[in-house]
XYZ file of C-alpha atoms in Angstrom:
311
model
C 0.000 0.000 0.000
C 1.104 3.515 -0.787
C 0.657 5.980 2.087
C 0.968 9.775 2.190
C 2.001 11.317 5.506
C 0.990 14.980 5.644
C 2.464 16.099 8.990
C 5.682 15.724 10.930
C 5.161 12.810 13.297
C 7.447 10.455 15.184
C 9.809 8.763 12.680
C 8.758 5.316 13.908
C 5.662 5.585 11.698
C 7.634 5.614 8.467
C 10.284 3.240 9.772
C 7.934 0.530 10.995
C 5.467 0.717 8.120
C 8.262 0.720 5.536
C 9.790 -2.324 7.225
C 6.479 -4.114 6.743
C 6.342 -3.385 3.015
C 4.270 -0.200 2.932
C 5.461 2.676 0.758
C 5.366 5.842 2.889
C 5.847 9.202 1.206
C 6.152 12.453 3.172
C 4.649 15.814 2.205
C 4.624 18.380 4.996
C 4.434 21.535 2.887
C 2.066 21.186 -0.076
C -1.151 23.178 0.126
C -4.610 21.616 0.011
C -4.965 21.895 -3.789
C -1.529 20.422 -4.408
C -2.321 17.433 -2.203
C -5.699 17.115 -3.901
C -4.058 16.812 -7.305
C -2.159 13.668 -6.318
C -4.249 12.017 -3.614
C -5.688 9.512 -6.108
C -2.268 7.842 -6.093
C -2.502 6.806 -2.434
C -4.353 4.153 -0.484
C -3.672 5.643 2.943
C -3.287 9.082 4.524
C -1.654 9.827 7.876
C -2.032 13.321 9.320
C -2.677 15.451 12.375
C -4.669 18.531 11.356
C -2.701 20.410 8.696
C -5.360 20.225 5.985
C -9.074 19.344 6.061
C -10.171 15.965 4.745
C -13.472 17.234 3.365
C -15.942 15.940 0.769
C -13.992 17.456 -2.120
C -10.815 15.785 -0.914
C -12.533 12.429 -0.535
C -14.080 12.647 -4.008
C -10.581 12.870 -5.467
C -9.163 10.104 -3.254
C -10.453 7.305 -5.451
C -8.116 4.618 -4.074
C -8.120 5.629 -0.426
C -8.605 2.757 2.025
C -7.858 4.520 5.319
C -7.343 7.883 6.995
C -5.231 7.791 10.154
C -5.205 10.799 12.477
C -2.327 10.975 14.934
C -4.494 12.230 17.800
C -8.018 11.848 19.108
C -10.407 14.351 17.515
C -11.781 13.689 14.031
C -13.643 16.964 13.417
C -11.310 17.972 10.578
C -12.459 14.910 8.623
C -15.794 14.427 6.866
C -16.448 11.240 8.808
C -19.905 10.559 7.368
C -18.724 10.717 3.758
C -15.614 8.676 4.490
C -17.738 5.957 6.054
C -20.121 6.034 3.080
C -17.151 5.470 0.792
C -15.955 2.557 2.922
C -12.777 4.350 4.052
C -11.502 3.140 7.410
C -11.010 5.871 10.040
C -8.212 5.432 12.551
C -7.240 7.646 15.482
C -5.107 7.222 18.602
C -6.667 8.620 21.800
C -4.927 5.830 23.719
C -1.600 7.495 22.924
C -2.063 10.805 24.724
C -4.713 10.110 27.362
C -2.137 9.995 30.159
C -0.553 13.262 29.075
C -3.960 14.955 28.948
C -4.871 13.645 32.400
C -1.642 14.950 33.882
C -2.197 18.368 32.328
C -5.728 18.547 33.758
C -4.423 17.811 37.228
C -1.409 20.095 36.876
C -3.506 22.960 35.526
C -5.964 22.646 38.395
C -3.212 22.737 40.997
C -1.532 25.739 39.364
C -4.829 27.597 38.973
C -6.312 26.887 42.403
C -3.061 27.604 44.241
C -2.166 30.677 42.124
C 1.279 29.139 41.563
C 2.051 30.807 38.248
C 0.853 34.214 39.430
C 2.747 34.011 42.709
C 5.924 32.869 40.968
C 5.775 35.703 38.442
C 5.197 38.230 41.239
C 8.198 37.034 43.226
C 10.359 37.251 40.096
C 9.322 40.914 39.871
C 10.198 41.529 43.515
C 6.589 41.322 44.772
C 6.053 39.236 47.909
C 2.327 38.614 48.547
C 1.159 35.820 50.799
C -2.405 36.539 51.828
C -3.368 37.592 48.289
C -2.066 34.264 46.978
C -3.788 32.020 49.501
C -4.762 28.815 47.654
C -7.863 26.663 47.401
C -7.542 22.919 48.106
C -8.827 20.107 45.928
C -9.378 17.921 48.972
C -13.083 17.399 49.662
C -14.300 18.882 46.399
C -16.475 17.258 43.740
C -14.960 17.113 40.278
C -17.376 16.732 37.364
C -16.072 15.290 34.113
C -18.097 15.748 30.945
C -17.208 12.880 28.653
C -15.834 9.578 29.954
C -13.811 8.113 27.138
C -10.045 7.591 27.165
C -9.249 11.104 28.434
C -11.981 11.255 31.052
C -11.119 7.852 32.497
C -7.416 8.659 32.689
C -8.221 11.954 34.422
C -10.458 10.263 36.991
C -7.686 7.779 37.743
C -5.174 10.598 38.334
C -7.588 12.356 40.673
C -8.137 9.261 42.794
C -5.344 10.104 45.219
C -6.446 13.661 45.933
C -9.382 13.047 48.229
C -11.961 14.294 45.753
C -15.278 12.833 44.669
C -15.349 12.316 40.901
C -18.617 12.225 38.977
C -19.153 12.300 35.226
C -21.754 12.701 32.517
C -21.607 10.861 29.210
C -24.080 10.132 26.406
C -23.299 6.416 26.789
C -24.632 4.622 29.853
C -23.178 2.093 32.275
C -19.675 3.577 32.424
C -19.201 3.936 36.188
C -16.026 2.358 37.550
C -13.809 2.407 40.629
C -12.678 5.965 39.903
C -15.879 7.841 39.025
C -19.671 7.626 39.210
C -21.926 8.384 36.255
C -24.681 10.955 36.891
C -27.204 12.927 34.829
C -25.958 16.322 33.659
C -28.276 18.157 36.044
C -26.735 16.295 38.999
C -23.249 17.221 37.849
C -24.331 20.851 37.543
C -25.813 20.757 41.042
C -22.816 19.197 42.787
C -19.560 19.930 40.934
C -16.931 22.349 42.248
C -14.769 21.678 39.194
C -15.880 20.924 35.622
C -13.441 19.355 33.161
C -14.369 18.809 29.510
C -13.430 15.603 27.669
C -15.728 15.594 24.642
C -15.179 15.745 20.881
C -16.383 18.727 18.872
C -19.777 17.898 17.359
C -23.005 19.761 16.696
C -24.177 18.768 20.170
C -20.993 19.822 21.972
C -20.397 23.074 20.078
C -20.719 25.825 22.721
C -21.716 23.190 25.272
C -20.544 25.497 28.037
C -22.515 28.682 27.432
C -24.616 31.104 29.445
C -27.413 28.558 29.875
C -25.032 25.819 31.070
C -23.306 28.163 33.522
C -26.641 29.399 34.903
C -27.551 25.816 35.849
C -24.399 25.368 37.930
C -25.439 25.612 41.586
C -22.005 26.613 42.891
C -19.219 28.859 41.605
C -16.808 26.471 39.913
C -13.459 26.034 38.227
C -13.487 25.134 34.518
C -10.823 23.081 32.746
C -10.916 22.646 28.982
C -8.416 20.351 27.290
C -10.948 19.188 24.670
C -11.780 21.706 21.921
C -11.949 25.474 22.078
C -15.396 25.682 20.532
C -16.840 23.512 23.304
C -16.916 26.774 25.285
C -18.552 30.044 24.269
C -15.820 32.486 25.215
C -18.067 35.526 25.490
C -20.201 33.738 28.087
C -17.115 32.437 29.882
C -15.779 35.979 30.290
C -19.111 37.201 31.667
C -19.199 34.326 34.151
C -15.657 35.021 35.382
C -16.474 38.695 35.838
C -19.652 37.777 37.745
C -17.867 35.262 39.978
C -19.872 32.311 38.635
C -16.623 30.801 37.396
C -13.835 31.052 39.974
C -11.088 30.325 37.471
C -10.468 28.665 34.126
C -7.603 26.542 32.822
C -7.814 26.622 29.031
C -5.498 24.563 26.867
C -7.739 25.131 23.851
C -9.395 28.304 22.624
C -12.382 29.137 20.469
C -10.095 31.300 18.336
C -7.737 28.547 17.192
C -7.328 27.828 13.509
C -8.494 24.373 12.439
C -4.854 23.258 12.179
C -4.404 24.212 15.883
C -1.160 25.971 14.936
C -2.282 29.615 15.185
C -4.788 31.938 16.850
C -7.105 34.423 15.210
C -5.864 37.654 16.752
C -7.810 40.718 17.848
C -10.752 39.278 19.761
C -11.705 41.317 22.818
C -12.563 38.167 24.777
C -9.150 36.672 24.023
C -7.468 39.800 25.334
C -9.459 39.477 28.553
C -8.420 35.843 29.038
C -4.761 36.645 28.493
C -4.844 39.500 31.012
C -6.912 37.824 33.734
C -5.234 36.419 36.847
C -8.121 33.932 37.078
C -7.278 32.268 33.774
C -4.452 29.915 32.835
C -3.936 29.640 29.067
C -1.666 27.137 27.333
C -1.142 26.581 23.561
C -3.001 23.297 22.959
C -0.305 21.202 24.608
C -2.377 18.828 26.755
C -1.399 15.477 25.361
C 1.729 17.046 23.865
C 4.587 15.318 25.719
C 7.761 13.603 24.561
C 6.247 10.297 25.634
C 2.882 10.849 23.963
C 4.508 11.737 20.642
C 5.921 8.237 20.504
C 2.842 6.532 21.951
C 0.468 8.288 19.523
C 2.583 7.157 16.599
C 2.876 3.589 17.859
C -0.888 3.273 18.311
C -1.402 4.445 14.711
C 1.128 1.955 13.364
C -0.331 -0.904 15.381
C -3.864 -0.168 14.174
C -2.782 0.124 10.529
C -0.854 -3.145 10.714
C -3.733 -4.887 12.470
C -6.135 -3.836 9.715
C -4.041 -3.750 6.552
C -0.838 -5.783 6.964
C -2.269 -8.565 4.827
C -3.609 -6.303 2.078
């Protein structure tokens, strides 16, 4: 099989697939139209998010047997059309679930204990203790929305912190030793912390908006390592200003480009987030560790070999 790899990934992908007889060609620079002009020559595509795999792309990919995304989310791919065409869809949430879980926990500890703010103040010669008094996780209820690979790994990490973990998911019967499944209204009534672990779909677009926040019984901390457009930023800003949200740790932003490599500059709400001492912002790096880079790639290779090594 002839495979086109469209992003820089761990070199083990090309090495291991080539060793098993696949022909792997690399193209990390061609624009969408240039890739479109040659995609009919390939039976597989491996990518992260550099270009969209839309209906037009799929119409030209007449020999395509699989699309492999090195990551979890598939929103940059026209999944419905790919499935109609019989193209296998492969992703690798198993590869970065541990990295995401660690970032959720780390972000919460930094945010609730004002660690980044306090550190920056001391570096500028400012010594404030009372103003930087922290808030403990111990005894709080953490509500996870979405209980797939990322949610489960996060619940496991939280198990040693003396918190109660509850979650809401569209699938039923997912409770385990680390977390208890509840209806969304129960989560909104009881959670002190809300962490998002959902894909971006029509149902999860702007999931956290003014209406969602209004149903939260207690002021809460929000963590988003899922997708930026799961949260309506304008409503988030209003809630922080009103004290409904005590703080937010945002690894993803509504204003990210679809490739996740750049931000759309100039938004007033973005400026607020970047200036607020109640908000921690990181550049879409949850799941972005040295270890996960290798694990993500290995999961992709293993799944391709499992499905297509005999083709």
